[in-house]
Short mmCIF file of C-alpha atoms in Angstrom, two decimals:
data_model
loop_
_atom_site.label_atom_id
_atom_site.label_comp_id
_atom_site.label_asym_id
_atom_site.label_seq_id
_atom_site.Cartn_x
_atom_site.Cartn_y
_atom_site.Cartn_z
CA MET K 4 2.29 -2.60 24.09
CA ARG K 5 1.91 -1.80 20.36
CA SER K 6 -0.46 -3.74 17.83
CA GLY K 7 0.48 -4.64 14.66
CA TRP K 8 4.18 -4.01 13.03
CA LEU K 9 3.09 -0.10 12.71
CA GLY K 10 0.66 0.70 15.10
CA GLY K 11 1.25 2.74 18.25
CA ILE K 12 -2.08 1.74 19.68
CA ALA K 13 -2.41 -0.17 23.03
CA ALA K 14 -3.49 -3.39 22.63
CA GLY K 15 -2.90 -4.69 26.16
CA LEU K 16 -6.44 -5.88 26.47
CA ILE K 17 -5.72 -9.54 25.73
CA VAL K 18 -6.03 -12.10 28.10
CA VAL K 19 -7.76 -15.64 28.01
CA LEU K 20 -9.77 -18.21 29.97
CA ALA K 21 -11.72 -15.64 31.94
CA VAL K 22 -15.47 -14.99 32.57
CA GLY K 23 -17.64 -13.58 29.86
CA ASN K 24 -19.52 -10.13 30.31
CA ALA K 25 -23.36 -9.75 31.11
CA TYR K 26 -24.15 -9.59 26.96
CA GLY K 27 -22.84 -12.98 26.24
CA SER K 28 -19.91 -14.90 26.05
CA LEU K 29 -17.34 -15.30 23.18
CA THR K 30 -15.60 -18.57 22.49
CA VAL K 31 -13.21 -18.90 19.54
CA ASN K 32 -11.86 -22.28 18.46
CA GLY K 33 -13.24 -23.66 21.61
CA ARG K 34 -11.59 -21.17 23.66
CA LEU K 35 -13.37 -18.89 26.05
CA LEU K 36 -12.20 -15.16 25.57
CA SER K 37 -12.50 -12.12 28.14
CA THR K 38 -13.14 -9.26 25.79
CA GLY K 39 -12.21 -6.65 28.45
CA SER K 40 -15.37 -4.85 27.34
CA ALA K 41 -18.90 -6.00 26.90
CA LEU K 42 -20.48 -7.52 23.97
CA ARG K 43 -23.02 -5.12 22.53
CA PHE K 44 -25.97 -5.71 20.52
CA ASP K 45 -27.04 -2.90 17.84
CA ALA K 46 -30.11 -3.38 15.77
CA GLY K 47 -29.83 -7.11 15.99
CA VAL K 48 -25.93 -6.97 15.21
CA LEU K 49 -23.47 -8.35 17.42
CA PHE K 50 -20.63 -5.75 17.89
CA VAL K 51 -17.27 -6.76 19.72
CA PRO K 52 -14.32 -5.22 21.19
CA LEU K 53 -12.25 -4.39 18.14
CA LEU K 54 -8.65 -4.24 19.87
CA ALA K 55 -9.56 -7.27 22.48
CA VAL K 56 -11.12 -9.76 19.74
CA ALA K 57 -9.52 -9.22 16.12
CA PRO K 58 -6.05 -10.43 16.95
CA GLU K 59 -7.57 -13.64 18.27
CA LEU K 60 -9.44 -14.30 15.00
CA GLY K 61 -6.29 -13.71 13.09
CA ILE K 62 -6.62 -10.03 12.28
CA GLU K 63 -4.16 -7.37 12.93
CA ILE K 64 -5.37 -3.89 13.52
CA THR K 65 -3.62 -0.40 13.35
CA SER K 66 -5.09 2.87 13.62
CA ARG K 67 -3.53 5.25 11.37
CA ASP K 68 -4.30 8.87 9.40
CA GLY K 69 -8.23 8.60 11.68
CA ARG K 70 -9.11 5.21 10.24
CA TRP K 71 -8.87 1.18 11.38
CA ALA K 72 -6.77 -0.72 8.91
CA ALA K 73 -7.40 -4.26 9.26
CA ARG K 74 -4.63 -7.24 7.93
CA TRP K 75 -5.30 -10.75 7.57
CA SER K 76 -4.18 -13.81 5.78
CA GLY K 77 -4.59 -12.78 2.09
CA GLY K 78 -6.20 -9.50 2.19
CA CYS K 79 -6.09 -6.08 3.99
CA GLY K 80 -8.26 -3.01 4.01
CA ASP K 81 -9.53 0.13 5.86
CA LEU K 82 -12.54 -1.20 8.54
CA ALA K 83 -15.88 0.56 7.17
CA THR K 84 -17.88 3.14 9.21
CA TRP K 85 -21.17 1.18 8.94
CA GLU K 86 -18.72 -1.61 10.50
CA LEU K 87 -17.55 0.19 13.69
CA ARG K 88 -19.41 1.49 16.68
CA ASP K 89 -17.80 3.39 19.91
CA PHE K 90 -19.27 2.35 23.27
CA GLU K 91 -18.23 4.17 26.19
CA GLY K 92 -14.85 5.23 24.78
CA VAL K 93 -14.20 1.76 23.14
CA ALA K 94 -13.98 0.89 19.59
CA TYR K 95 -16.19 -1.77 18.50
CA ALA K 96 -16.92 -3.93 15.37
CA THR K 97 -19.34 -6.11 13.80
CA LEU K 98 -18.06 -9.93 14.70
CA ASP K 99 -19.90 -11.24 11.42
CA GLY K 100 -17.52 -8.92 9.29
CA LEU K 101 -14.27 -9.56 11.22
CA VAL K 102 -15.07 -13.09 10.96
CA ALA K 103 -16.50 -13.16 7.31
CA ARG K 104 -12.43 -11.66 6.22
CA VAL K 105 -10.64 -14.69 7.51
CA GLY K 106 -13.14 -17.33 6.23
CA GLY K 107 -14.34 -18.20 9.78
CA VAL K 108 -17.94 -19.37 11.07
CA VAL K 109 -19.99 -17.49 13.58
CA ARG K 110 -22.61 -19.32 15.67
CA ARG K 111 -25.11 -18.02 18.08
CA VAL K 112 -25.76 -20.14 21.15
CA PRO K 113 -27.60 -19.43 24.27
CA GLY K 114 -25.66 -16.88 26.20
CA GLY K 115 -23.52 -15.48 23.55
CA ALA K 116 -21.82 -16.80 20.44
CA GLU K 117 -19.04 -19.38 19.12
CA VAL K 118 -16.47 -18.42 16.36
CA ASP K 119 -14.56 -20.93 14.55
CA VAL K 120 -11.30 -19.45 12.65
CA PRO K 121 -8.69 -21.04 10.65
CA SER K 122 -5.22 -20.46 12.66
CA ALA K 123 -1.32 -20.12 11.82
CA ARG K 124 1.29 -22.39 13.08
CA VAL K 125 5.10 -22.01 13.09
CA ILE K 126 6.35 -24.73 10.82
CA GLU K 127 9.96 -23.55 10.68
CA VAL K 128 12.60 -21.50 12.75
CA ALA K 129 15.89 -21.17 11.00
CA HIS K 130 19.24 -19.35 11.05
CA HIS K 131 19.92 -17.84 7.52
CA GLU K 132 22.58 -14.98 6.53
CA GLY K 133 22.81 -13.48 10.11
CA GLN K 134 18.91 -13.28 10.40
CA LEU K 135 16.68 -15.26 12.21
CA VAL K 136 13.35 -16.51 10.15
CA VAL K 137 10.02 -18.04 11.30
CA ARG K 138 8.06 -19.24 8.64
CA PHE K 139 4.36 -19.87 9.51
CA SER K 140 1.45 -21.84 7.75
CA ARG K 141 -0.20 -18.19 7.15
CA PHE K 142 -0.09 -15.03 8.13
CA ALA K 143 -0.23 -14.24 12.18
CA PRO K 144 -1.14 -10.91 13.68
CA ALA K 145 2.02 -9.56 15.73
CA LEU K 146 1.85 -7.59 18.91
CA LEU K 147 5.32 -5.95 19.84
CA SER K 148 6.17 -5.02 23.19
CA GLU K 149 9.03 -4.76 25.76
CA MET K 150 9.75 -6.83 28.66
CA GLY K 151 13.00 -6.01 30.84
CA GLY K 152 13.68 -3.74 27.73
CA LEU K 153 14.15 -6.68 26.02
CA PRO K 154 11.82 -6.77 22.61
CA VAL K 155 8.89 -9.25 22.69
CA VAL K 156 7.05 -10.19 19.71
CA ARG K 157 3.68 -12.14 20.27
CA PHE K 158 2.02 -13.90 17.52
CA THR K 159 -1.81 -14.64 18.31
CA ASN K 160 -4.10 -17.27 16.90
CA CYS K 161 -1.09 -19.24 16.12
CA GLY K 162 0.44 -22.20 17.57
CA LEU K 163 3.92 -24.05 17.13
CA GLY K 164 4.28 -26.98 14.78
CA VAL K 165 7.87 -27.07 15.79
CA ALA K 166 9.92 -27.71 18.98
CA GLU K 167 10.40 -24.69 21.26
CA ALA K 168 13.73 -23.30 20.37
CA GLU K 169 16.21 -21.14 21.11
CA VAL K 170 18.63 -19.58 18.26
CA MET K 171 21.57 -17.28 17.98
CA PHE K 172 21.63 -15.02 15.05
CA GLY K 173 22.98 -11.48 13.73
CA PRO K 174 26.63 -10.57 13.16
CA GLY K 175 28.96 -12.58 15.78
CA ASP K 176 25.37 -13.87 17.16
CA ILE K 177 25.11 -11.05 19.34
CA ALA K 178 21.19 -11.23 19.25
CA THR K 179 19.34 -14.75 21.01
CA ALA K 180 15.83 -15.37 20.15
CA THR K 181 13.57 -17.40 22.31
CA LEU K 182 10.57 -19.23 20.52
CA SER K 183 7.73 -20.68 22.94
CA THR K 184 4.38 -21.03 23.12
CA ALA K 185 2.09 -18.38 25.25
CA ASP K 186 -1.54 -18.48 26.73
CA GLY K 187 -2.45 -21.57 24.77
CA ALA K 188 -3.33 -19.72 21.36
CA ALA K 189 -0.25 -17.60 20.70
CA CYS K 190 3.72 -18.13 20.71
CA GLU K 191 6.46 -15.44 21.33
CA VAL K 192 9.68 -14.62 20.22
CA ARG K 193 12.04 -12.84 22.82
CA VAL K 194 15.23 -11.44 21.75
CA ALA K 195 18.16 -10.60 23.96
CA PHE K 196 21.25 -8.77 22.69
CA ALA K 197 25.04 -9.60 23.81
CA GLU K 198 25.57 -5.88 23.13
CA GLU K 199 23.65 -2.82 22.43
CA ALA K 200 21.33 -3.10 19.20
CA ALA K 201 17.91 -2.61 18.33
CA LEU K 202 15.49 -5.08 16.46
CA SER K 203 14.55 -5.10 12.62
CA ILE K 204 11.47 -7.09 11.78
CA GLN K 205 10.23 -7.76 8.14
CA GLY K 206 7.13 -9.74 7.90
CA ILE K 207 6.86 -11.07 3.95
CA GLU K 208 3.51 -12.44 2.77
CA SER K 209 3.20 -14.04 -0.66
CA GLU K 210 1.17 -17.06 -2.49
CA ASN K 211 4.29 -19.33 -0.77
CA GLY K 212 3.12 -18.50 2.75
CA TYR K 213 4.24 -16.19 5.41
CA ALA K 214 7.44 -15.30 6.67
CA VAL K 215 8.95 -12.77 8.99
CA PHE K 216 12.90 -12.24 9.53
CA PHE K 217 14.62 -10.52 12.29
CA SER K 218 17.98 -8.92 12.63
CA PRO K 219 20.27 -6.76 14.76
CA ALA K 220 20.02 -3.17 13.72
CA ASP K 221 20.94 0.43 14.87
CA THR K 222 17.60 1.71 15.22
CA PRO K 223 14.14 -0.39 15.35
CA ALA K 224 12.62 -0.96 12.11
CA ALA K 225 9.22 -2.95 11.03
CA THR K 226 8.34 -3.54 7.52
CA TRP K 227 5.22 -5.70 6.49
CA THR K 228 5.52 -6.77 2.29
CA VAL K 229 3.01 -8.57 0.30
CA THR K 230 4.37 -9.90 -2.77
CA LEU K 231 1.36 -10.46 -5.35
CA GLY K 232 1.50 -13.19 -8.12
CA CYS K 233 0.76 -10.50 -10.59
CA GLY K 234 4.25 -8.69 -10.31
CA VAL K 235 2.58 -6.35 -7.80
CA SER K 236 4.22 -5.68 -4.40
CA PHE K 237 3.70 -3.25 -1.60
CA SER K 238 5.02 -2.73 1.89
CA GLU K 239 4.89 -0.45 4.69
CA SER K 240 7.25 0.59 7.02
CA GLU K 241 8.04 2.21 10.28
CA LEU K 242 11.51 3.18 10.87
CA THR K 243 13.84 6.15 11.99
CA LEU K 244 15.22 8.90 9.83
CA ASP K 245 17.79 11.41 11.20
CA GLY K 246 16.75 10.47 14.78
CA ALA K 247 12.99 10.60 14.44
CA PRO K 248 10.15 8.19 13.37
CA ALA K 249 9.05 7.94 10.18
CA ARG K 250 6.61 5.80 7.77
CA VAL K 251 7.38 4.63 4.34
CA GLU K 252 4.34 3.45 2.13
CA PHE K 253 5.77 1.72 -1.21
CA VAL K 254 3.83 -0.04 -4.36
CA SER K 255 6.07 -1.41 -6.90
CA ILE K 256 5.09 -2.83 -10.41
CA GLU K 257 7.88 -5.35 -12.17
CA ALA K 258 8.09 -5.09 -15.81
CA TRP K 259 5.69 -2.00 -16.38
CA ARG K 260 6.68 -1.27 -19.83
CA GLY K 261 3.58 -2.30 -22.07
CA ARG K 262 1.29 -3.86 -19.34
CA LEU K 263 0.72 -0.23 -17.43
CA ASP K 264 -0.90 2.75 -18.26
CA VAL K 265 0.69 5.37 -16.20
CA ARG K 266 -1.54 9.05 -16.25
CA PRO K 267 -2.62 11.99 -14.20
CA LEU K 268 -6.24 11.71 -12.94
CA LEU K 269 -8.63 14.37 -12.42
CA PRO K 270 -11.28 14.71 -9.81
CA PRO K 271 -14.59 13.24 -11.08
CA ALA K 272 -15.97 16.70 -11.46
CA GLY K 273 -13.62 17.84 -13.69
CA ILE K 274 -10.63 20.28 -13.64
CA GLY K 275 -10.09 22.97 -10.70
CA THR K 276 -12.35 21.05 -8.50
CA ARG K 277 -10.93 18.48 -5.51
CA ALA K 278 -11.96 15.08 -4.47
CA GLY K 279 -10.60 12.51 -2.20
CA LEU K 280 -8.40 9.75 -3.22
CA ASP K 281 -10.78 7.10 -2.67
CA GLU K 282 -13.32 9.04 -4.79
CA VAL K 283 -10.98 9.32 -7.77
CA LEU K 284 -9.73 5.72 -7.40
CA ALA K 285 -13.05 4.22 -7.03
CA GLU K 286 -14.43 6.56 -10.49
CA THR K 287 -11.19 5.55 -12.34
CA GLU K 288 -11.26 1.99 -11.20
CA ALA K 289 -7.29 2.33 -10.89
CA THR K 290 -4.68 -0.09 -9.70
CA ALA K 291 -2.84 2.14 -7.63
CA VAL K 292 -2.86 6.19 -7.11
CA LEU K 293 -0.65 8.46 -5.59
CA THR K 294 -1.44 12.37 -4.74
CA ALA K 295 0.34 14.77 -7.32
CA ARG K 296 -1.11 17.96 -6.26
CA SER K 297 -3.08 18.58 -3.00
CA GLY K 298 -4.13 22.10 -3.70
CA GLY K 299 -3.62 25.45 -5.43
CA GLU K 300 -3.76 25.36 -9.64
CA PRO K 301 -3.21 21.88 -11.12
CA GLY K 302 -0.50 22.91 -13.04
CA LEU K 303 0.51 21.07 -16.57
CA VAL K 304 -2.12 18.40 -16.88
CA VAL K 305 -2.15 16.49 -20.15
CA ILE K 306 -4.26 13.17 -20.29
CA ASP K 307 -4.00 10.70 -23.47
CA GLY K 308 -2.90 13.92 -25.37
CA VAL K 309 -5.83 16.23 -24.40
CA PRO K 310 -4.45 19.34 -22.75
CA PHE K 311 -6.70 20.24 -19.47
CA SER K 312 -4.46 22.67 -17.87
CA LEU K 313 -1.04 24.38 -19.27
CA GLY K 314 0.38 25.64 -15.90
CA GLN K 315 3.49 27.90 -16.09
CA ALA K 316 5.80 27.54 -19.14
CA GLY K 317 9.40 26.17 -17.67
CA ASP K 318 7.89 24.80 -14.56
CA PRO K 319 9.24 21.09 -14.00
CA ALA K 320 7.24 18.34 -15.22
CA VAL K 321 7.04 14.47 -16.21
CA GLY K 322 5.42 12.61 -18.97
CA ILE K 323 4.90 9.10 -20.08
CA ASP K 324 5.81 8.80 -23.97
CA VAL K 325 4.24 6.21 -26.28
CA PHE K 326 7.38 3.83 -25.64
CA ASP K 327 6.35 3.64 -21.92
CA SER K 328 9.52 5.66 -20.77
CA LEU K 329 9.23 8.49 -17.90
CA VAL K 330 10.67 11.75 -19.42
CA ALA K 331 11.55 14.71 -17.60
CA LEU K 332 10.12 17.76 -19.34
CA VAL K 333 10.50 21.27 -19.69
CA PRO K 334 7.12 22.61 -20.66
CA GLN K 335 6.56 24.90 -23.57
CA PRO K 336 3.09 23.84 -24.83
CA VAL K 337 1.74 24.99 -27.93
CA LEU K 338 -2.19 24.12 -28.11
CA TRP K 339 -3.62 22.95 -31.59
CA ALA K 340 -7.14 21.68 -32.96
CA VAL K 341 -6.47 19.16 -35.31
CA SER K 342 -8.67 17.77 -38.24
CA GLY K 343 -7.07 15.79 -40.80
CA ALA K 344 -3.96 17.47 -41.87
CA THR K 345 -5.39 21.00 -40.86
CA ARG K 346 -3.71 22.27 -37.61
CA ILE K 347 -5.81 25.31 -35.83
CA ALA K 348 -4.02 27.00 -33.35
CA LEU K 349 -5.82 27.67 -29.98
CA GLU K 350 -4.96 30.83 -27.67
CA GLY K 351 -5.83 28.86 -24.62
CA ILE K 352 -8.01 26.16 -22.97
CA ASP K 353 -10.36 25.77 -19.90
CA ARG K 354 -10.32 29.36 -19.35
CA PRO K 355 -13.00 32.66 -20.22
CA ILE K 356 -12.62 33.75 -23.82
CA GLY K 357 -11.27 36.80 -24.94
CA THR K 358 -11.70 38.98 -27.88
CA ASP K 359 -10.80 37.40 -31.34
CA GLU K 360 -9.45 34.11 -29.61
CA VAL K 361 -10.20 30.24 -30.51
CA ILE K 362 -10.07 28.56 -27.21
CA GLY K 363 -10.68 24.80 -26.40
CA TYR K 364 -12.73 23.23 -23.52
CA PRO K 365 -12.24 19.62 -23.02
CA ALA K 366 -15.04 17.11 -21.76
CA GLY K 367 -15.54 18.25 -17.86
CA TYR K 368 -14.96 21.58 -17.90
CA THR K 369 -17.68 23.28 -15.84
CA GLY K 370 -16.41 26.96 -15.52
CA SER K 371 -17.38 30.09 -17.08
CA VAL K 372 -16.63 30.43 -21.10
CA SER K 373 -18.32 33.78 -21.98
CA ARG K 374 -18.28 36.42 -19.36
CA GLY K 375 -21.21 38.43 -21.34
CA PHE K 376 -19.10 41.11 -23.71
CA ALA K 377 -21.09 42.09 -26.49
CA ASP K 378 -19.91 39.74 -29.39
CA ARG K 379 -20.98 36.51 -31.70
CA PHE K 380 -19.30 33.27 -30.91
CA CYS K 381 -18.99 30.06 -32.99
CA VAL K 382 -19.21 27.40 -31.09
CA VAL K 383 -18.13 23.42 -32.20
CA ARG K 384 -19.31 20.81 -30.07
CA VAL K 385 -17.41 17.65 -30.31
CA ARG K 386 -18.33 14.20 -28.99
CA GLU K 387 -16.03 10.72 -28.83
CA GLY K 388 -13.60 12.96 -31.71
CA VAL K 389 -16.64 13.95 -34.08
CA VAL K 390 -18.10 17.08 -34.78
CA VAL K 391 -22.03 16.77 -33.86
CA SER K 392 -22.65 20.69 -34.15
CA VAL K 393 -21.50 23.94 -35.45
CA LEU K 394 -23.57 26.87 -33.89
CA ASP K 395 -23.56 30.55 -34.31
CA ALA K 396 -24.23 32.27 -30.82
CA LEU K 397 -24.57 35.14 -28.79
CA PHE K 398 -23.39 33.71 -25.63
CA VAL K 399 -21.96 29.98 -24.43
CA VAL K 400 -22.38 28.06 -21.75
CA ALA K 401 -20.14 25.21 -20.51
CA ASP K 402 -21.01 21.55 -21.72
CA PRO K 403 -18.90 19.10 -19.39
CA SER K 404 -20.26 16.33 -21.12
CA ALA K 405 -18.73 17.39 -24.78
CA THR K 406 -15.52 19.01 -25.98
CA LEU K 407 -16.00 22.82 -27.20
CA LEU K 408 -14.32 24.66 -29.51
CA VAL K 409 -15.29 28.39 -29.12
CA ALA K 410 -14.31 31.19 -31.36
CA SER K 411 -14.83 34.85 -30.80
CA GLY K 412 -14.96 38.13 -33.30
CA ALA K 413 -12.32 37.50 -36.22
CA ALA K 414 -11.53 34.29 -35.19
CA ARG K 415 -14.64 32.62 -35.76
CA GLU K 416 -13.70 32.15 -39.63
CA ARG K 417 -10.66 29.63 -38.08
CA ILE K 418 -13.33 27.16 -36.91
CA ALA K 419 -16.54 28.20 -38.89
CA TRP K 420 -15.62 26.11 -41.90
CA LEU K 421 -16.27 22.80 -39.75
CA ALA K 422 -19.10 20.75 -40.04
CA MET K 423 -20.68 17.95 -38.80
CA GLY K 424 -18.92 14.32 -39.17
CA ASP K 425 -15.72 16.05 -38.99
CA ARG K 426 -13.29 14.27 -36.98
CA ILE K 427 -11.12 16.55 -34.72
CA GLU K 428 -9.06 16.59 -31.32
CA VAL K 429 -7.53 19.21 -28.83
CA THR K 430 -4.40 18.32 -28.42
CA CYS K 431 -0.98 20.18 -27.67
CA ASP K 432 3.07 20.35 -28.19
CA ILE K 433 4.41 20.00 -24.70
CA ASP K 434 8.13 20.26 -25.23
CA PRO K 435 9.70 20.55 -28.19
CA SER K 436 12.49 18.17 -27.25
CA PHE K 437 10.05 15.53 -27.16
CA HIS K 438 7.10 14.83 -29.34
CA PHE K 439 5.61 11.73 -28.15
CA VAL K 440 4.30 12.40 -24.74
CA ARG K 441 0.76 11.45 -24.64
CA ASN K 442 0.47 11.85 -20.48
CA ALA K 443 2.04 14.81 -18.66
CA TRP K 444 1.92 16.43 -15.30
CA SER K 445 3.63 19.21 -13.61
CA VAL K 446 6.29 17.70 -10.42
CA ASP K 447 8.14 19.33 -7.72
CA GLY K 448 10.97 18.24 -9.75
CA SER K 449 13.54 15.46 -10.49
CA LEU K 450 15.20 13.42 -7.53
CA LEU K 451 17.47 10.66 -9.60
CA SER K 452 18.25 10.40 -13.11
CA ASP K 453 19.84 7.15 -14.41
CA GLY K 454 21.05 6.66 -10.67
CA ALA K 455 22.67 10.24 -10.60
CA ARG K 456 21.60 12.57 -7.79
CA LEU K 457 19.77 16.03 -9.13
CA SER K 458 19.85 17.85 -6.22
CA ALA K 459 17.64 21.05 -6.04
CA HIS K 460 18.58 21.91 -2.30
CA ARG K 461 14.59 21.08 -1.62
CA GLU K 462 13.48 22.22 1.56
CA PRO K 463 12.35 19.34 4.36
CA ALA K 464 8.96 18.63 4.64
CA THR K 465 6.76 16.38 6.63
CA SER K 466 5.53 14.29 3.44
CA TRP K 467 6.99 13.32 0.26
CA SER K 468 5.16 11.64 -2.72
CA VAL K 469 7.61 9.84 -5.31
CA LEU K 470 7.30 8.32 -8.77
CA GLY K 471 10.21 6.19 -9.99
CA THR K 472 11.56 3.58 -11.56
CA ASP K 473 14.34 0.86 -11.23
CA TRP K 474 17.17 -0.85 -13.09
CA GLN K 475 15.18 -3.87 -13.41
CA GLY K 476 12.44 -2.38 -15.02
CA GLY K 477 10.12 -1.84 -12.51
CA LEU K 478 7.94 1.44 -11.52
CA PHE K 479 6.98 2.37 -8.14
CA LEU K 480 5.04 4.89 -6.25
CA LEU K 481 6.25 6.11 -2.94
CA ARG K 482 5.02 8.05 0.12
CA ALA K 483 7.22 9.00 2.70
CA SER K 484 5.83 10.67 5.98
CA GLY K 485 7.66 11.83 9.07
CA ALA K 486 6.97 13.19 12.54
CA THR K 487 9.67 16.08 12.05
CA PRO K 488 10.33 17.31 8.70
CA LEU K 489 12.09 14.97 6.15
CA SER K 490 15.04 16.12 4.20
CA GLU K 491 15.87 15.39 0.72
CA ALA K 492 19.07 13.34 2.28
CA ASP K 493 16.43 11.19 4.07
CA ILE K 494 14.41 10.71 1.05
CA LEU K 495 17.69 9.55 -0.90
CA ALA K 496 18.76 7.04 2.09
CA VAL K 497 14.98 5.35 1.70
CA LEU K 498 15.58 5.10 -1.75
CA ALA K 499 19.02 3.48 -1.06
CA GLY K 500 17.34 1.20 1.14
CA LEU K 501 14.93 -0.36 -1.52
CA SER K 502 15.05 -4.10 -2.56
CA THR K 503 16.32 -3.02 -6.25
CA PRO K 504 18.21 0.08 -7.15
CA THR K 505 16.38 3.08 -7.97
CA ARG K 506 17.24 4.64 -11.58
CA ASP K 507 14.86 7.43 -12.03
CA ALA K 508 12.95 9.35 -9.24
CA VAL K 509 10.82 12.24 -9.35
CA VAL K 510 9.21 14.28 -6.64
CA LEU K 511 5.49 14.86 -7.10
CA GLU K 512 4.97 16.98 -3.85
CA ARG K 513 6.18 17.57 -0.89
CA GLY K 514 4.20 18.53 2.09
CA GLY K 515 0.83 17.83 0.89
CA THR K 516 -1.67 15.04 1.62
CA ALA K 517 0.64 12.41 0.17
CA GLY K 518 -2.44 9.98 -0.06
CA LEU K 519 -1.67 6.54 -1.64
CA ALA K 520 -3.76 3.63 -2.16
CA LEU K 521 -3.91 -0.08 -3.74
CA ASP K 522 -6.87 -2.03 -5.05
CA LEU K 523 -5.97 -5.44 -6.34
CA GLY K 524 -7.89 -8.97 -5.63
CA ASN K 525 -8.55 -8.71 -1.67
CA TYR K 526 -5.94 -6.02 -0.75
CA HIS K 527 -7.03 -2.50 -0.29
CA PRO K 528 -4.74 -0.68 1.93
CA ARG K 529 -4.75 3.32 2.12
CA TRP K 530 -2.39 5.49 3.58
CA GLY K 531 -2.26 9.08 4.18
CA SER K 532 -4.72 11.48 4.35
CA SER K 533 -8.36 11.41 2.70
CA ALA K 534 -8.64 15.14 2.51
CA PRO K 535 -9.77 16.43 -1.40
CA ILE K 536 -7.15 16.81 -3.61
CA VAL K 537 -6.47 18.81 -7.10
CA LEU K 538 -4.87 15.69 -8.75
CA ALA K 539 -3.86 12.38 -8.37
CA LEU K 540 -1.15 9.89 -10.38
CA GLY K 541 -3.00 6.98 -11.54
CA VAL K 542 -1.58 3.24 -12.61
CA PHE K 543 -3.67 0.95 -14.17
CA LEU K 544 -2.55 -2.74 -14.99
CA GLU K 545 -3.51 -3.87 -18.21
#
């Protein structure tokens, strides 16, 4: 048995109407639970077995990427380490924390605890366009299993608001589903096929309620989708690609032009450092982030017109122009410090200075500036685009709180004329074909352009990070991962299966951590590794 649509975690612990344990009993909505393992108290906090209790409260639990993820009506997110314990190899969580997620009430009583939580009800069962549709009053956790070789889906903390039913569906009515109550506080859908087939399940949660769609398929698949009222949706899927299990996670924003800021994001400590995706998300307060580069050099990084790293000339890159269009670039960056109508050529950025050079150091740089060679330097310090000091110095130390312009030898006269109060900015021309790009970063390469495939014969990889747009004006962030390496054809198959046709698709990275995260309202899903990365792509909903 599997916990949740995507779990893979044994969850055969739920039985009801049994005797409580030595540490007290637990009652949910007037029904006594057997939790399989004893309730535990730690520092006055009541902990309950996570996999046994959470589904009975209306919370679906999955284990992925080393974290416990929870999903409930109107929200989702990882369980924090402080609300988890491990007792004798069994995962526990605080009862108060679980119940608070679903808006329930906990009462401590002699010998245990009583809990009241909202319950879901099946409100409609229908056959629609070859699919079986089961509609609920609210989200209900799903436990997938097999009985006699046939799929069984149990919805916990859920009752029937309609009569038990048997419904035929699929092409030629090849599938028969039986809907019935189970164990008093659950309902089940059992599916039998008249010929060989697998079951595809899609759960869709929106402001209008929750529905689950069942349909026959060649291979089993399970997808959970949330549609939010602000034009943002996200989904996570477990499917089969080229005969092997794979996972796909996807964040989509409708009509993104004019209401999204899309840009590369550096770790909080600046260029050349690393940080986890959660740290980048918290520091920047982005709506969504996707790993752009896991390790190595950051490549080209231009943020709001300011160059932080140049990468290698000619390496593929992508940019967002002032018209909010996604453009493929062939970078040939030329660096400038611009003050009024004057452009000062720079020999580099964010590296130790050499002889007779002017180098720019955008705010955040913490590395070496001068390596002690005998020379004098002109140092211009800039804050918020205004010169605050002009100094003649024998050595220079990085100042991450300000932008520095540093000149050595004969190049000092090129910036020595600047005075306090002058406005100046470090910028660059990225690609001579595009003059209005404000944000740009290095990528693996383009996969689709205007719907046409641009094959680069990329090697398969176990993870892919993809940025794309669709023909209806939407933008999406996608990560795909497989138990075995996924090919370019696999990724194209995933894109072909999206609900709206893909117009442009850019591969940010293959084989890296491929982390994806969303923070919006009560929804805080995290997918992929939390290992430190060099660069992320951020989306800000304005």
